[in-house]
mmCIF file of C-alpha atoms in Angstrom:
data_model
loop_
_atom_site.group_PDB
_atom_site.id
_atom_site.type_symbol
_atom_site.label_atom_id
_atom_site.label_comp_id
_atom_site.label_asym_id
_atom_site.label_seq_id
_atom_site.Cartn_x
_atom_site.Cartn_y
_atom_site.Cartn_z
ATOM 1 C CA SER A 293 -35.281 11.326 50.501
ATOM 2 C CA LEU A 294 -33.128 12.981 47.878
ATOM 3 C CA GLY A 295 -36.000 13.354 45.548
ATOM 4 C CA GLY A 296 -34.999 10.849 42.841
ATOM 5 C CA ASN A 297 -35.652 12.361 39.460
ATOM 6 C CA ARG A 298 -38.669 14.531 40.420
ATOM 7 C CA HIS A 299 -36.902 17.800 40.680
ATOM 8 C CA GLY A 300 -35.227 18.271 37.277
ATOM 9 C CA SER A 301 -32.181 16.916 35.541
ATOM 10 C CA LEU A 302 -29.578 18.749 37.594
ATOM 11 C CA MET A 303 -30.944 17.281 40.836
ATOM 12 C CA THR A 304 -31.167 13.814 39.200
ATOM 13 C CA TYR A 305 -27.372 13.938 38.438
ATOM 14 C CA ARG A 306 -26.693 15.180 41.984
ATOM 15 C CA ASN A 307 -28.744 12.347 43.373
ATOM 16 C CA LEU A 308 -27.036 9.667 41.325
ATOM 17 C CA PHE A 309 -23.691 11.057 42.388
ATOM 18 C CA LEU A 310 -24.593 11.248 46.046
ATOM 19 C CA THR A 311 -26.124 7.724 46.168
ATOM 20 C CA MET A 312 -22.996 6.212 44.783
ATOM 21 C CA LEU A 313 -20.778 8.282 46.947
ATOM 22 C CA LEU A 314 -22.733 7.086 50.061
ATOM 23 C CA GLY A 315 -22.536 3.593 48.617
ATOM 24 C CA GLY A 316 -18.681 4.005 48.638
ATOM 25 C CA LEU A 317 -18.787 5.195 52.295
ATOM 26 C CA TRP A 318 -20.978 2.287 53.218
ATOM 27 C CA HIS A 319 -18.229 -0.101 51.975
ATOM 28 C CA GLY A 320 -15.615 1.607 54.169
ATOM 29 C CA ALA A 321 -14.592 4.955 55.641
ATOM 30 C CA ALA A 322 -11.533 5.372 53.537
ATOM 31 C CA TRP A 323 -10.541 7.725 50.681
ATOM 32 C CA THR A 324 -10.332 4.719 48.357
ATOM 33 C CA MET A 325 -14.003 3.950 48.945
ATOM 34 C CA VAL A 326 -14.977 7.615 48.596
ATOM 35 C CA VAL A 327 -13.161 7.844 45.238
ATOM 36 C CA TRP A 328 -14.733 4.433 44.155
ATOM 37 C CA GLY A 329 -18.270 5.751 44.948
ATOM 38 C CA ALA A 330 -17.572 9.146 43.430
ATOM 39 C CA MET A 331 -16.306 7.686 40.126
ATOM 40 C CA HIS A 332 -19.336 5.392 39.852
ATOM 41 C CA GLY A 333 -21.571 8.388 40.561
ATOM 42 C CA ILE A 334 -19.895 10.512 37.866
ATOM 43 C CA TYR A 335 -20.236 7.657 35.393
ATOM 44 C CA LEU A 336 -23.942 7.217 36.121
ATOM 45 C CA ALA A 337 -24.617 10.984 36.024
ATOM 46 C CA LEU A 338 -22.742 11.196 32.605
ATOM 47 C CA HIS A 339 -24.623 8.255 31.307
ATOM 48 C CA LYS A 340 -27.942 9.782 32.246
ATOM 49 C CA LEU A 341 -26.752 13.135 30.806
ATOM 50 C CA ILE A 342 -25.805 11.579 27.495
ATOM 51 C CA LEU A 343 -28.734 9.096 27.224
ATOM 52 C CA GLY A 344 -31.442 11.318 28.682
ATOM 53 C CA ASP A 345 -34.758 9.512 28.935
ATOM 54 C CA LYS A 346 -34.276 7.497 25.822
ATOM 55 C CA LYS A 347 -34.506 3.686 26.056
ATOM 56 C CA LEU A 348 -31.424 1.683 25.191
ATOM 57 C CA ASP A 349 -31.624 -0.290 21.989
ATOM 58 C CA MET A 350 -30.230 -3.692 23.119
ATOM 59 C CA SER A 351 -30.198 -5.233 19.721
ATOM 60 C CA TRP A 352 -26.892 -5.712 17.964
ATOM 61 C CA PRO A 353 -26.474 -3.641 14.769
ATOM 62 C CA THR A 354 -26.176 -5.202 11.471
ATOM 63 C CA THR A 355 -23.565 -2.921 9.881
ATOM 64 C CA PRO A 356 -19.807 -3.163 10.423
ATOM 65 C CA VAL A 357 -19.692 0.401 11.667
ATOM 66 C CA GLY A 358 -22.484 -0.394 14.154
ATOM 67 C CA TRP A 359 -20.452 -3.364 15.455
ATOM 68 C CA ILE A 360 -17.389 -1.251 15.842
ATOM 69 C CA VAL A 361 -19.305 1.363 17.716
ATOM 70 C CA ASN A 362 -20.872 -1.170 20.092
ATOM 71 C CA LEU A 363 -17.561 -2.953 20.722
ATOM 72 C CA GLY A 364 -16.009 0.523 21.475
ATOM 73 C CA LYS A 365 -18.845 1.242 23.967
ATOM 74 C CA ILE A 366 -18.224 -2.097 25.611
ATOM 75 C CA PHE A 367 -14.524 -1.543 25.747
ATOM 76 C CA VAL A 368 -14.805 1.884 27.247
ATOM 77 C CA THR A 369 -17.383 0.935 29.751
ATOM 78 C CA PHE A 370 -15.444 -2.136 30.929
ATOM 79 C CA HIS A 371 -12.266 -0.186 31.380
ATOM 80 C CA MET A 372 -13.940 2.745 33.185
ATOM 81 C CA VAL A 373 -15.542 0.415 35.695
ATOM 82 C CA ALA A 374 -12.363 -1.644 36.045
ATOM 83 C CA LEU A 375 -10.494 1.496 36.822
ATOM 84 C CA THR A 376 -12.807 2.236 39.725
ATOM 85 C CA TRP A 377 -12.330 -1.314 41.171
ATOM 86 C CA ILE A 378 -8.659 -0.646 41.501
ATOM 87 C CA MET A 379 -9.419 2.031 44.134
ATOM 88 C CA PHE A 380 -11.960 -0.321 45.744
ATOM 89 C CA ARG A 381 -9.274 -2.922 46.323
ATOM 90 C CA ALA A 382 -6.394 -0.628 47.006
ATOM 91 C CA SER A 383 -4.947 -0.650 50.573
ATOM 92 C CA SER A 384 -4.503 3.143 50.406
ATOM 93 C CA PHE A 385 -5.299 6.077 48.156
ATOM 94 C CA THR A 386 -1.594 6.488 47.277
ATOM 95 C CA SER A 387 -1.155 2.785 46.353
ATOM 96 C CA GLY A 388 -4.329 2.912 44.209
ATOM 97 C CA VAL A 389 -3.048 6.046 42.342
ATOM 98 C CA GLU A 390 0.393 4.348 41.926
ATOM 99 C CA TYR A 391 -1.256 1.213 40.558
ATOM 100 C CA ILE A 392 -3.331 3.216 38.016
ATOM 101 C CA LYS A 393 -0.179 5.050 37.034
ATOM 102 C CA GLY A 394 1.650 1.739 36.472
ATOM 103 C CA ILE A 395 -1.166 0.542 34.153
ATOM 104 C CA LEU A 396 -1.294 3.789 32.167
ATOM 105 C CA ALA A 397 2.518 3.600 31.749
ATOM 106 C CA PHE A 398 2.118 0.355 29.808
ATOM 107 C CA ASP A 399 5.478 -0.855 31.191
ATOM 108 C CA ASP A 400 4.447 -4.580 31.455
ATOM 109 C CA VAL A 401 2.023 -4.710 28.521
ATOM 110 C CA LEU A 402 3.935 -7.639 26.965
ATOM 111 C CA ASN A 403 4.364 -9.427 30.263
ATOM 112 C CA ILE A 404 0.917 -11.120 30.236
ATOM 113 C CA SER A 405 0.640 -14.682 31.260
ATOM 114 C CA GLY A 406 -0.265 -17.195 28.557
ATOM 115 C CA ASN A 407 -2.911 -18.610 30.916
ATOM 116 C CA VAL A 408 -4.690 -15.219 31.122
ATOM 117 C CA LEU A 409 -4.538 -14.842 27.287
ATOM 118 C CA PHE A 410 -5.856 -18.417 26.774
ATOM 119 C CA ALA A 411 -8.708 -17.902 29.316
ATOM 120 C CA ALA A 412 -9.658 -14.626 27.713
ATOM 121 C CA LEU A 413 -9.590 -16.301 24.209
ATOM 122 C CA MET A 414 -11.807 -19.092 25.389
ATOM 123 C CA ILE A 415 -14.302 -16.619 26.892
ATOM 124 C CA VAL A 416 -14.314 -14.518 23.634
ATOM 125 C CA LEU A 417 -14.878 -17.643 21.535
ATOM 126 C CA VAL A 418 -17.795 -18.840 23.742
ATOM 127 C CA ASP A 419 -19.258 -15.298 23.504
ATOM 128 C CA ILE A 420 -18.903 -15.210 19.752
ATOM 129 C CA ALA A 421 -20.577 -18.653 19.407
ATOM 130 C CA GLN A 422 -23.420 -17.512 21.626
ATOM 131 C CA THR A 423 -23.872 -14.231 19.645
ATOM 132 C CA LYS A 424 -23.739 -16.005 16.251
ATOM 133 C CA THR A 425 -26.198 -18.602 17.219
ATOM 134 C CA GLY A 426 -28.460 -16.126 19.159
ATOM 135 C CA ASN A 427 -28.528 -18.632 21.986
ATOM 136 C CA HIS A 428 -26.988 -17.234 25.110
ATOM 137 C CA THR A 429 -27.161 -20.677 26.743
ATOM 138 C CA TRP A 430 -25.040 -22.088 23.917
ATOM 139 C CA VAL A 431 -22.607 -23.869 26.278
ATOM 140 C CA VAL A 432 -25.257 -25.531 28.411
ATOM 141 C CA THR A 433 -27.187 -26.763 25.461
ATOM 142 C CA LYS A 434 -24.281 -28.706 24.068
ATOM 143 C CA PRO A 435 -23.932 -32.518 24.634
ATOM 144 C CA ARG A 436 -22.404 -33.269 28.011
ATOM 145 C CA PRO A 437 -18.918 -34.160 26.905
ATOM 146 C CA ILE A 438 -18.543 -30.913 24.962
ATOM 147 C CA LYS A 439 -20.084 -28.812 27.573
ATOM 148 C CA TYR A 440 -17.921 -30.253 30.362
ATOM 149 C CA LEU A 441 -14.781 -29.958 28.238
ATOM 150 C CA LEU A 442 -15.455 -26.244 27.507
ATOM 151 C CA LEU A 443 -16.341 -25.479 31.113
ATOM 152 C CA GLN A 444 -13.354 -27.419 32.374
ATOM 153 C CA VAL A 445 -10.895 -25.622 30.075
ATOM 154 C CA LEU A 446 -12.317 -22.284 31.291
ATOM 155 C CA PHE A 447 -12.124 -23.326 34.918
ATOM 156 C CA ILE A 448 -8.639 -24.604 34.726
ATOM 157 C CA SER A 449 -7.575 -21.490 32.872
ATOM 158 C CA ALA A 450 -9.027 -19.270 35.490
ATOM 159 C CA ILE A 451 -7.417 -21.215 38.307
ATOM 160 C CA ALA A 452 -4.046 -21.295 36.511
ATOM 161 C CA ALA A 453 -4.293 -17.582 35.941
ATOM 162 C CA ALA A 454 -5.030 -16.938 39.576
ATOM 163 C CA ILE A 455 -2.152 -19.252 40.896
ATOM 164 C CA PHE A 456 0.518 -17.828 38.599
ATOM 165 C CA GLN A 457 -0.469 -14.140 38.722
ATOM 166 C CA VAL A 458 -1.205 -13.596 42.380
ATOM 167 C CA ASN A 459 1.565 -13.743 44.978
ATOM 168 C CA THR A 460 -0.553 -12.912 48.032
ATOM 169 C CA VAL A 461 -3.668 -14.253 49.534
ATOM 170 C CA VAL A 462 -6.583 -11.722 49.257
ATOM 171 C CA PRO A 463 -9.069 -12.104 52.097
ATOM 172 C CA PHE A 464 -12.773 -12.140 51.421
ATOM 173 C CA ILE A 465 -13.844 -8.581 50.999
ATOM 174 C CA TYR A 466 -16.690 -8.535 53.514
ATOM 175 C CA PHE A 467 -14.790 -10.513 56.126
ATOM 176 C CA GLN A 468 -14.149 -7.402 58.192
ATOM 177 C CA PHE A 469 -17.870 -6.424 58.382
#
């Protein structure tokens, strides 16, 4: 009913923003959800503005500069989206802003659990192997002992990181609906 992309670029950006804003309100009538939806709407509108109607080239570049650019895009996109999820999970707008301020202050940047670093390293190594082989089912195509060992290490690392990093029990997000 908003018109999609049939009424020009400006209306398309507005529609992307409003759709995500309404998606935020659908998740809960709180300022944190409004901000979560608005941030996603802004990101989508900016993406559409920058990309236009061009199709994305999903192939990896072959030059070192191209790799650096692609890794930079991945890094920026991940962190922009992760930033919005802070507001999604925050108990209040103020606590979300304080949490973001704490992250941007880099006070505890060296206080990262070894379990988290190990899990991240394992995920990166699996991703590199999959990219190098061109086979994104690299883990599942390995012999069972190797496959189960890799998956077990990832699983145990994730559980250990969760146990040692979280001091409170977080309820299932849709439990209240």
